[in-house]
Coordinates of C-alpha atoms and ligand atoms in Angstrom, one line a residue:
X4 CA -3.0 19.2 -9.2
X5 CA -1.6 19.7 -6.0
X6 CA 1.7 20.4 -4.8
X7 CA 3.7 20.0 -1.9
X8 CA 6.1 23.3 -0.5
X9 CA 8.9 22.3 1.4
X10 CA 11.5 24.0 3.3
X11 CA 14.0 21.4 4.3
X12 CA 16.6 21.9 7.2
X13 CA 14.5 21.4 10.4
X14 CA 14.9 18.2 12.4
X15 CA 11.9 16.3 12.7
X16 CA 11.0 16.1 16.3
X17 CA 8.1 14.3 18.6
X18 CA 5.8 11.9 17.9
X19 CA 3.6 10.7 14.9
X20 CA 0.7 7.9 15.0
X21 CA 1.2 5.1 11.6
X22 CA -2.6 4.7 10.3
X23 CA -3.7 1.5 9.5
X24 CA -2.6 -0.6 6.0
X25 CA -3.4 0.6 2.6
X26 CA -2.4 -2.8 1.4
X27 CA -4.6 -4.8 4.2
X28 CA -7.2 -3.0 3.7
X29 CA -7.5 -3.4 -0.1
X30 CA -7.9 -7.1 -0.2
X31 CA -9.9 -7.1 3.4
X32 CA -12.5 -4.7 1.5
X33 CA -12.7 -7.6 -1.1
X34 CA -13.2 -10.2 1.3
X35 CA -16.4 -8.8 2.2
X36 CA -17.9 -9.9 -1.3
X37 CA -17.5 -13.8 -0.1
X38 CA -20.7 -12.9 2.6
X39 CA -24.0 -12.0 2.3
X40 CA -23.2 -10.4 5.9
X41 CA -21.8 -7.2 7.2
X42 CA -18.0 -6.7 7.4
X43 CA -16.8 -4.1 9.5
X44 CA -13.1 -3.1 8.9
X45 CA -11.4 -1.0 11.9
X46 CA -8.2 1.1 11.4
X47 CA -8.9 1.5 7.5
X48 CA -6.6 4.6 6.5
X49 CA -8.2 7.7 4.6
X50 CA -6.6 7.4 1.3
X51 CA -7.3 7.7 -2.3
X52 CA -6.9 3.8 -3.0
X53 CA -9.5 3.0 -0.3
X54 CA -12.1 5.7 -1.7
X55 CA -11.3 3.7 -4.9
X56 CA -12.0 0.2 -3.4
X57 CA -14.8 1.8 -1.4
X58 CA -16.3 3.3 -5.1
X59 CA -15.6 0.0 -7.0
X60 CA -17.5 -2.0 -4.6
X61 CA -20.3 0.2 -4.9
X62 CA -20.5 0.3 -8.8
X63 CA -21.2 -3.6 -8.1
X64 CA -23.9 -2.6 -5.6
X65 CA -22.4 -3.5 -2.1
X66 CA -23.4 -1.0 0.4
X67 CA -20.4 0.9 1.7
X68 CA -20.7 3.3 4.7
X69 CA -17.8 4.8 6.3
X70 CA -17.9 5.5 9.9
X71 CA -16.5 7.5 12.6
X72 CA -16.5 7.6 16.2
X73 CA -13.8 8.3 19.0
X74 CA -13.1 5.4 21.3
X75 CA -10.7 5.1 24.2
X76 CA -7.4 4.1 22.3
X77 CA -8.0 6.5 19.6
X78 CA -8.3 10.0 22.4
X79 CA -6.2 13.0 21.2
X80 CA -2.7 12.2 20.7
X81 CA 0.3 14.7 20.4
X82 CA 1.0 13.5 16.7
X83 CA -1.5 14.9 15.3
X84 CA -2.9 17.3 17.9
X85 CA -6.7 16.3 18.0
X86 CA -8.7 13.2 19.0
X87 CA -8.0 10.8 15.9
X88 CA -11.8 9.1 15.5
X89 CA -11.5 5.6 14.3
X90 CA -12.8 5.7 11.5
X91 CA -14.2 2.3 10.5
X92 CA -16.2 0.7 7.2
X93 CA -18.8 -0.7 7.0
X94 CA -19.5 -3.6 3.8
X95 CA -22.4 -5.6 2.9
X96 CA -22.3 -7.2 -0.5
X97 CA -26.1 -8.5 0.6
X98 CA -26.7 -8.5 -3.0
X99 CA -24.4 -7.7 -6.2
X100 CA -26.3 -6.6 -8.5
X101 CA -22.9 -6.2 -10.8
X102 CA -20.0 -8.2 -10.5
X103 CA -18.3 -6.1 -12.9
X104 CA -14.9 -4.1 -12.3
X105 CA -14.9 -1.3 -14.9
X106 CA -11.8 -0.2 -16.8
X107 CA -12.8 3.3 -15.4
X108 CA -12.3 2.3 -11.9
X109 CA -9.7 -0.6 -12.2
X110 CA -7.5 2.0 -14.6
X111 CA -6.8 3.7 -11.4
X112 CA -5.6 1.3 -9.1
X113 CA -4.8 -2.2 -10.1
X114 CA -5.8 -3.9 -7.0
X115 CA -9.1 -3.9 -8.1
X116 CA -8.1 -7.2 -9.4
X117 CA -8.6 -8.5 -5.7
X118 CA -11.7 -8.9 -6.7
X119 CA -11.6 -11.9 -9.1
X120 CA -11.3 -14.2 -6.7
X121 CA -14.2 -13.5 -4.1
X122 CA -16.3 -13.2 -7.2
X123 CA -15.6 -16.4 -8.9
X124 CA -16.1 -17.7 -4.9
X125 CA -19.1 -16.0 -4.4
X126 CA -20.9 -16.1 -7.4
X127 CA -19.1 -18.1 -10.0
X128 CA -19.0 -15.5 -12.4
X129 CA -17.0 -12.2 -12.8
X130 CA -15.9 -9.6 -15.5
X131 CA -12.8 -7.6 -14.4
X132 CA -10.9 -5.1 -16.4
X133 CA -7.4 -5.8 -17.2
X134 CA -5.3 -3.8 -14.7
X135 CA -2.9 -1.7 -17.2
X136 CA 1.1 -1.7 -16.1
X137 CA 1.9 1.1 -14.0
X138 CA 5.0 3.0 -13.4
X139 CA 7.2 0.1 -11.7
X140 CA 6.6 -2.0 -14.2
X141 CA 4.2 -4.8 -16.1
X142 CA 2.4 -5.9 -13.1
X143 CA 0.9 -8.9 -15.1
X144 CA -1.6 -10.9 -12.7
X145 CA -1.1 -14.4 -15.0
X146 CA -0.5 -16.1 -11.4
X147 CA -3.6 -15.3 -10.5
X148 CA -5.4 -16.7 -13.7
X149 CA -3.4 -20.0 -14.0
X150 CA -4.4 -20.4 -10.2
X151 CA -8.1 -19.9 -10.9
X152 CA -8.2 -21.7 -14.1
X153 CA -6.5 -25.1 -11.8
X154 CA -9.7 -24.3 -9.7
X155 CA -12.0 -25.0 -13.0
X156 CA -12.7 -21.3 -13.8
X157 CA -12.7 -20.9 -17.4
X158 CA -11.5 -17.2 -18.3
X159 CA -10.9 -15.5 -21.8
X160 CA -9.2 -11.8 -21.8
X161 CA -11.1 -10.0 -24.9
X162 CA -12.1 -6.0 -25.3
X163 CA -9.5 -5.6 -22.4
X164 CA -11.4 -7.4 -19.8
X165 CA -11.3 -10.7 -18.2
X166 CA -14.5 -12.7 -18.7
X167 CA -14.3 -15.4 -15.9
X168 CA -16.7 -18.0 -15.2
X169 CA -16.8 -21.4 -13.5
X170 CA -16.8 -24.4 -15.7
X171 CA -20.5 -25.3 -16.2
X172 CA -19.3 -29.3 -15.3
X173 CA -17.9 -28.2 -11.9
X174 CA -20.7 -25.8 -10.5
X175 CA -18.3 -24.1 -7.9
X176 CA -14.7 -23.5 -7.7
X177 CA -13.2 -26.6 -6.7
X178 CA -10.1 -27.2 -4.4
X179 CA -6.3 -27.8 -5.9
X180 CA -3.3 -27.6 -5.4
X181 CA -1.4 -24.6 -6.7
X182 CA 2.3 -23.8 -6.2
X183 CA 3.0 -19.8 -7.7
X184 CA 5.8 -19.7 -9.9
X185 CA 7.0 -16.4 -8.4
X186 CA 5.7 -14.7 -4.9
X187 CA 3.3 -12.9 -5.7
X188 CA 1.4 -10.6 -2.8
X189 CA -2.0 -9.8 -4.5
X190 CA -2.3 -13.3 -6.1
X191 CA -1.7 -14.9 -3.1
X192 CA -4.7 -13.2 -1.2
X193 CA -6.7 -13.4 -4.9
X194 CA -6.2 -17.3 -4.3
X195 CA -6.7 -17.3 -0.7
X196 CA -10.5 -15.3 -1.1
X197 CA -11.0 -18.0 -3.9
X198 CA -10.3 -21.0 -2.0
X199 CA -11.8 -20.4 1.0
X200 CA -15.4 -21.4 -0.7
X201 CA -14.3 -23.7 -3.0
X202 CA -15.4 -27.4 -2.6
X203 CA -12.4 -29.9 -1.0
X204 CA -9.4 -28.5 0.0
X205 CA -6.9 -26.1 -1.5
X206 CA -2.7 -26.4 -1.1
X207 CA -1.4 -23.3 -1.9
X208 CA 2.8 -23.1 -2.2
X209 CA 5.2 -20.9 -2.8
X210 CA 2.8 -18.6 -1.2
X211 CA 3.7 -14.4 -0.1
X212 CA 4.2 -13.8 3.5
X213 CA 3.6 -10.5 4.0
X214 CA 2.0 -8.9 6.9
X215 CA -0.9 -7.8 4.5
X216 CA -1.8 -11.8 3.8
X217 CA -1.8 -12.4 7.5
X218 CA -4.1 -9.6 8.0
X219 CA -6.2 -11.1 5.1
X220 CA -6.2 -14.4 6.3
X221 CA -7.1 -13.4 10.1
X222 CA -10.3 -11.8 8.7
X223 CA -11.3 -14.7 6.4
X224 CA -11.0 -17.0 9.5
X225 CA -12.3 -14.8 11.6
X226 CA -15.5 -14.9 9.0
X227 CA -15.4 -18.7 9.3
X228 CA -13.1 -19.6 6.9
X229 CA -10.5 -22.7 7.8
X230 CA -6.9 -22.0 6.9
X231 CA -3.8 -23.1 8.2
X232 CA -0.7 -21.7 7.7
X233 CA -0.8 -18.1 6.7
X234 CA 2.3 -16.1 7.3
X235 CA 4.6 -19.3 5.9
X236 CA 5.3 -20.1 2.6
X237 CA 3.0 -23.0 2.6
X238 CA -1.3 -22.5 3.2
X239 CA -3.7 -25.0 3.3
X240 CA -7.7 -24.0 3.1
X241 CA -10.5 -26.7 3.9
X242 CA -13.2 -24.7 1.8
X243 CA -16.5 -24.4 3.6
X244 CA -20.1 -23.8 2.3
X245 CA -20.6 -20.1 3.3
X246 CA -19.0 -17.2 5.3
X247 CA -20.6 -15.1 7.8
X248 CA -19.8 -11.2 8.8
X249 CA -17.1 -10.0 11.1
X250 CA -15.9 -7.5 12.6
X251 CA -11.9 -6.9 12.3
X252 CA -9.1 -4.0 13.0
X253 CA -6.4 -3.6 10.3
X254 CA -2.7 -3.8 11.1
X255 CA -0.8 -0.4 11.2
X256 CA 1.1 0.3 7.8
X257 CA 4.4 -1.0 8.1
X258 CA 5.7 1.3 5.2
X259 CA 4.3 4.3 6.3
X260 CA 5.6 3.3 9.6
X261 CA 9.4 2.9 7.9
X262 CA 9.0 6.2 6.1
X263 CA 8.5 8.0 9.1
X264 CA 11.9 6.2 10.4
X265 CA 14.1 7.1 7.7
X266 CA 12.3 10.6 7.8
X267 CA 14.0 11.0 11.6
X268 CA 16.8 9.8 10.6
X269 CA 18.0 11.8 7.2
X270 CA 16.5 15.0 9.0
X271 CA 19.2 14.5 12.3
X272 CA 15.9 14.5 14.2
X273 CA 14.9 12.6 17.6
X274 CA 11.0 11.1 16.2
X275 CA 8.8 8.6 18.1
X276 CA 6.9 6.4 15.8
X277 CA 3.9 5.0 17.6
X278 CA 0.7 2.8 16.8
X279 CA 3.5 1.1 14.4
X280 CA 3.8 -3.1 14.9
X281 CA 7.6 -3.7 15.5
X282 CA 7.4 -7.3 14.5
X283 CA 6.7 -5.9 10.9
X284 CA 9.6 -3.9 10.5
X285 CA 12.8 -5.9 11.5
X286 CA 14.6 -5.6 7.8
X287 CA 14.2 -2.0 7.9
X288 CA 15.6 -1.5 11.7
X289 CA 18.6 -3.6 10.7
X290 CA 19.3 -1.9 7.8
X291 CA 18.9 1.6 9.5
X292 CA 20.8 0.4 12.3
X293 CA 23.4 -0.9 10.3
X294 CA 24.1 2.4 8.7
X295 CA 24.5 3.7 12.3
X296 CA 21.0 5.5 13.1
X297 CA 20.2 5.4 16.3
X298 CA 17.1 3.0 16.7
X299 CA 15.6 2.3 19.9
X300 CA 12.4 -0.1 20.4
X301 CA 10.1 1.2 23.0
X302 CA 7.4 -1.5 22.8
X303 CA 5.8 -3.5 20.6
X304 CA 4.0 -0.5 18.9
X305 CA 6.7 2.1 18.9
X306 CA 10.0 3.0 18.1
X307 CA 12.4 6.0 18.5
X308 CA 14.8 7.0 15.5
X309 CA 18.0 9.4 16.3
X310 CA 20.3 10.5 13.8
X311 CA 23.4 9.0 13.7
X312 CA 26.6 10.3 14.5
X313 CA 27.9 9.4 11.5
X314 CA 25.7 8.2 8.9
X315 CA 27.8 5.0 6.8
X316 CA 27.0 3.7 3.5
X317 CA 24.9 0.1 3.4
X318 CA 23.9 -2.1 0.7
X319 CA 20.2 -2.8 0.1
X320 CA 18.4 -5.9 -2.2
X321 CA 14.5 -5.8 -2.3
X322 CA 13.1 -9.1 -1.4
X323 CA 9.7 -10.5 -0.4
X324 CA 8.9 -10.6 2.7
X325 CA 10.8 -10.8 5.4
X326 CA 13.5 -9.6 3.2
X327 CA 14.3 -5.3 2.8
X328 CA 10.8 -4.5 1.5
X329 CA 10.7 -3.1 -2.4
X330 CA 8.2 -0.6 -1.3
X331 CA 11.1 1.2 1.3
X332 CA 13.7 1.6 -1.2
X333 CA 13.0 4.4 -2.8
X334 CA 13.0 6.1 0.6
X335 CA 16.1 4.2 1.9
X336 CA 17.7 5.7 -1.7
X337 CA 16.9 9.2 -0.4
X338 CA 18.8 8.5 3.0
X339 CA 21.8 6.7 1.2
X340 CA 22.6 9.9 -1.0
X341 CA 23.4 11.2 3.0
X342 CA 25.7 8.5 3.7
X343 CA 29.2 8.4 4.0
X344 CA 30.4 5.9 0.9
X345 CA 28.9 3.9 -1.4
X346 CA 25.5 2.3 -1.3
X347 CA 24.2 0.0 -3.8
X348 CA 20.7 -0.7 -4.2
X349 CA 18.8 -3.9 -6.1
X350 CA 15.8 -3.9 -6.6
X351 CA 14.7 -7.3 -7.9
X352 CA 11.2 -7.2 -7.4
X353 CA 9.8 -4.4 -9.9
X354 CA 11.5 -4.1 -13.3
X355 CA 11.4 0.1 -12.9
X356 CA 11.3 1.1 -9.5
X357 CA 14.2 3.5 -10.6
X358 CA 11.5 6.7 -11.6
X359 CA 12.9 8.4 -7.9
X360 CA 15.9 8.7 -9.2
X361 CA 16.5 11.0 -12.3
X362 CA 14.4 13.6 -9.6
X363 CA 16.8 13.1 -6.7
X364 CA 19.9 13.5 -9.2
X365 CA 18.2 17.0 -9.7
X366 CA 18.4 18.0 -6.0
X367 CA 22.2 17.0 -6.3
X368 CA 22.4 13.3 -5.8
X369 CA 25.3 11.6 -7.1
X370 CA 23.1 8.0 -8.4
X371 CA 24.2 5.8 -11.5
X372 CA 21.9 3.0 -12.3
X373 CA 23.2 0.0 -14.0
X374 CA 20.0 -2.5 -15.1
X375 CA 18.3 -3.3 -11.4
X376 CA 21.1 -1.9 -9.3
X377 CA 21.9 1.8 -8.3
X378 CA 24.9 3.1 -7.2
X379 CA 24.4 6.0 -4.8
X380 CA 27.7 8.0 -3.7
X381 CA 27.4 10.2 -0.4
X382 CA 27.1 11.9 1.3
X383 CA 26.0 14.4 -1.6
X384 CA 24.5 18.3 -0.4
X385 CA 20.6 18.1 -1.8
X386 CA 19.9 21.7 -3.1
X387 CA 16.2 22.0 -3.3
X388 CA 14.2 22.3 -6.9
X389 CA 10.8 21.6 -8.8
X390 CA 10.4 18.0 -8.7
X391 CA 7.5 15.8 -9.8
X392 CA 6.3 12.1 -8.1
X393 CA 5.6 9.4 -11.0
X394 CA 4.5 6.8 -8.5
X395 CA 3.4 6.3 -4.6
X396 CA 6.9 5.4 -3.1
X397 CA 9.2 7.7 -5.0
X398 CA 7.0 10.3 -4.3
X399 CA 8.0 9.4 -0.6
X400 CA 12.0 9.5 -1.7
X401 CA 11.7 13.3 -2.6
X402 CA 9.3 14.3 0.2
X403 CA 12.5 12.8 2.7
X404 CA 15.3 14.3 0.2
X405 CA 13.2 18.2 0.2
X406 CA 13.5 17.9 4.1
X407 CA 16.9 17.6 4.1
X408 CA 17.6 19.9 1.2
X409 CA 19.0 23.6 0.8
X410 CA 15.7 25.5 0.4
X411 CA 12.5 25.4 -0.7
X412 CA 11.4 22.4 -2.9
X413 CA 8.3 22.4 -4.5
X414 CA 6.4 18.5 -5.4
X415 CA 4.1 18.1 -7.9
X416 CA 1.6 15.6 -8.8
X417 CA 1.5 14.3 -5.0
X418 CA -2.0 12.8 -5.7
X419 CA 0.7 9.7 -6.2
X420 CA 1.3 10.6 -2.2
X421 CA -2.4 10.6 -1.0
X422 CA -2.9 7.2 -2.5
X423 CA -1.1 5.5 0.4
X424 CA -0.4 8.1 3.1
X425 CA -2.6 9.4 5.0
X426 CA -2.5 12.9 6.2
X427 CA 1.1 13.0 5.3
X428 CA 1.9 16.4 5.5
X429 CA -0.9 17.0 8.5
X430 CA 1.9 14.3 10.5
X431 CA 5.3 15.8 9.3
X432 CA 4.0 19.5 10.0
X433 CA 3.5 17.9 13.8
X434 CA 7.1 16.8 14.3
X435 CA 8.3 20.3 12.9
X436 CA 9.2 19.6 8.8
X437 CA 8.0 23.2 7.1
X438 CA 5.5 21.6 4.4
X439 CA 2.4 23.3 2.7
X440 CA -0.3 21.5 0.0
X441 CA -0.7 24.1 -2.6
X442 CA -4.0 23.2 -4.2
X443 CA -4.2 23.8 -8.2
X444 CA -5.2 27.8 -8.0
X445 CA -7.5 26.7 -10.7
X446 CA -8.7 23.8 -9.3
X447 CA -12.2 23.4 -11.2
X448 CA -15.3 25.1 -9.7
X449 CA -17.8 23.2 -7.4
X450 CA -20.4 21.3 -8.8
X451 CA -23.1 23.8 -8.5
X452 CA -21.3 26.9 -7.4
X453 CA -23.4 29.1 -4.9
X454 CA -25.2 31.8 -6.7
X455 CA -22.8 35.0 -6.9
X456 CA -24.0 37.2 -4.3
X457 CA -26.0 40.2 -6.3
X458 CA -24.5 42.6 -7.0
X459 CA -24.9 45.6 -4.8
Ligands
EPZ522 C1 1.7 -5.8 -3.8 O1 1.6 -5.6 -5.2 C2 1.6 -4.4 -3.2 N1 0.3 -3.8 -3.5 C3 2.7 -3.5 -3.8 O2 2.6 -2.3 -3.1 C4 4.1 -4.1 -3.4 O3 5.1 -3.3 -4.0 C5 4.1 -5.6 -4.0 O4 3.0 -6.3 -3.5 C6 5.4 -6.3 -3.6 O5 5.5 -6.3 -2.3 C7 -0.8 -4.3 -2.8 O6 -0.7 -5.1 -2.0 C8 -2.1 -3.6 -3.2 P1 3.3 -8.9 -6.6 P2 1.4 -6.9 -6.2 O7 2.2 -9.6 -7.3 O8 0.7 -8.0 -5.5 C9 5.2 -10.3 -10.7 C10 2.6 0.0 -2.9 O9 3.6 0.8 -3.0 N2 3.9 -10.9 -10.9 O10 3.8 -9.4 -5.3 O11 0.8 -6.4 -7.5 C11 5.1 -8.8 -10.6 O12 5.2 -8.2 -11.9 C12 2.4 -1.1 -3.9 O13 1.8 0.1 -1.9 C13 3.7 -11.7 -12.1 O14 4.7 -11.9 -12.9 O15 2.9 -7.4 -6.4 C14 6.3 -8.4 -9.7 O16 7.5 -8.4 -10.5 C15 3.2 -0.9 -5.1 N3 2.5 -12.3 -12.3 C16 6.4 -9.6 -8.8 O17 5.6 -10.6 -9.4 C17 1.5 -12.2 -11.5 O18 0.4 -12.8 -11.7 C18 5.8 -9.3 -7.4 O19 4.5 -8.7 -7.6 C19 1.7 -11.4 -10.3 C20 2.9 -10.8 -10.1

């Protein structure tokens, strides 16, 4: 497994490029199932979770290409030093020959459940393994069910997958109106993919507003799908009879793009986040401004982070969007355990998005947890040591802690990192951080090893 070395001390300095969204593309990669059609998705970030997506939709017999090509706006930047190609993929779900998502695939990322709804929509039929819980918590995806079943799909969980069907007496997914107990991101876009074909019309409340929905919801339009209101609380979809192909470019990654902040800022650096959408990030800005870091918006896509003078302690609480993002407070935590005072944290999203910090107490933080809050008292000197990542954000929180950190830390297990950044340590290495992958020394042999030369 590989492992990340890190020297921490230097101050990250320049300018790094945010790739597109992880959590856009997942559910836009789903949408292509509702079309016969070619989708081609834009700015979709080389990670682990897309090869995932890319590798599930296969198994069901969707044709997957990726692509790459330099075009104008993608010429060699300074962040990474070489001309980034846009890499774009390419979907056609002409025919699925297997609406099945296996337990072997869905076991290793649970947004494979995005798929449920597009297949219930498309084809009326779909057998999904039950996502397991992960790290953070339960992750049930009930909402999603009770939704579908309101829409006249008739599902039964047995052998550990869902077996999901539309109701013989309805024919096709039918239009209702569905208010979500709890925000839910994944269920809303589950919904959305499901209504968008149904017959009638479809009043979804309650509903996430995350960028990632938005994204979602520009492509299903953008494929001929009528929605109104995506982005608020409240959306209503007038289904239509079919869906054509479409061509669309992903947002930037709006968490990557605030890791990258709070990575100038806890390493007293002077960093120029670009390709980032500002609109995205206003909780995080506040909060970083509000502890005194130096934040200066240059344009709509980028934004310059400068340590602060004096780096003060400020409370977070993890809300849904617009609110502080849950998926940024592991790395806020890392920045807190620099700050002057005491910071507490809430997370009220996840039941234990806590894994970060047993880890960062071992590089010298001073972090109680009571229940869902942490109390972190700064600022604490972070010595460095042999950590391990238990999940994609917290390995984030001891990536920025080893920067900062006496020494030479060493990571392990950041395959939990390449699921949602990409080129991670490729970007830091650009802006100055001292960070090596160490691949497993015994990492297993090729398939098919080249003969051994003869011997002489
Ligand atoms: C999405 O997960 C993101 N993943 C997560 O990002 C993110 O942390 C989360 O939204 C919250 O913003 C993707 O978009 C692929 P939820 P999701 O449904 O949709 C409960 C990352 O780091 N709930 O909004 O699974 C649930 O247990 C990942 O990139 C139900 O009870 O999260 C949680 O407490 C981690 N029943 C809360 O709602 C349901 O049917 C919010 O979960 C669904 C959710």
């Amino acid at each position: 497994m590989d492992k990340f070395i890190i020297r921490g001390g230097n101050p990250l300095v320049g300018t790094v490029r945010i790739s597109g969204a992880k959590n856009s593309a997942l559910p836009c990669m789903a949408a292509a199932i509702l079309t016969e059609e070619e989708v081609t998705l834009e700015n979709i970030p080389q990670v682990r979770d897309i090869a995932t997506e890319r590798r599930l939709l296969a198994s069901m017999g969707a044709a997957v290409e990726l692509h790459e090509s330099v075009t104008p706006e993608d010429a060699p930047s300074s962040a990474t030093g070489e001309g980034a190609s846009l890499k774009h993929t390419t979907i056609s779900c002409r025919s699925l020959s297997d609406p099945v998502a296996r337990y072997e695939i869905v076991k290793t990322m649970r947004a494979s459940s995005l798929v449920l709804g597009p297949l219930m929509a498309r084809s009326g039929v779909a057998r999904v393994a039950m996502p397991g819980g992960c790290a953070i918590g339960g992750r049930p995806i009930d909402l999603h069910i009770k939704g579908l079943e309101k829409m006249g799909a008739v599902i039964l969980q047995e052998h550990g997958y869902l077996e999901a069907r539309v109701d013989s007496g309805v024919g096709r997914l039918r239009g209702a109106h569905i208010v979500f107990d709890r925000i839910t991101v994944t269920g809303t876009e589950d919904l959305l993919m499901a209504a968008v074909l149904a017959e009638g019309e479809t009043l979804l409340e309650n509903c996430a507003r995350e960028p990632e929905v938005v994204d979602l919801a520009q492509l299903l339009i953008a494929m001929g799908a009528r929605i109104e209101g995506a982005g608020t609380s409240s959306m209503r979809v007038h289904g239509v009879s079919s869906l054509h192909g479409a061509r669309y470019r992903i947002n930037p990654d709006r968490i990557e793009a605030g890791t990258f902040l709070i990575a100038g800022a806890i390493t007293g650096g002077d960093l120029i986040v670009a390709n980032c959408n500002v609109d995205h990030l206003g909780a995080v800005i506040a909060k970083l401004r509000e502890s005194g870091v130096r934040v200066d918006v240059l344009g709509p896509g980028a934004v310059r982070v400068r340590a602060a003078e004096r780096l003060r302690a400020a409370d977070i609480s993890t809300e849904e969007y617009p609110g502080f993002p849950t998926d940024m407070q592991a790395q806020y935590m890392a920045l807190a355990t620099q700050a002057e005072g005491v910071s507490l944290v809430r997370e009220n999203i996840f039941e234990n998005r806590f894994m970060h910090v047993q880890e960062l107490v071992r590089m010298g933080a001073n972090i109680k947890v009571d229940g869902n809050a942490a109390t972190v008292r700064g600022p604490a000197r972070l010595s460095s040591a042999a950590v391990m990542c238990s999940d994609l954000r917290a390995s984030a929180s001891l990536v920025l802690a080893a920067l900062v950190a006496d020494g030479e830390s060493v990571i392990d297990r950041v395959y939990h990192m390449d699921r949602g950044y990409e080129r991670f340590e490729e970007k830091l290495r650009s802006v100055g951080a001292q960070i090596q992958r160490l691949g497993d020394v015994f990492a297993p042999r090729p398939e098919n090893p080249e003969p051994a030369d003869q011997p002489a």
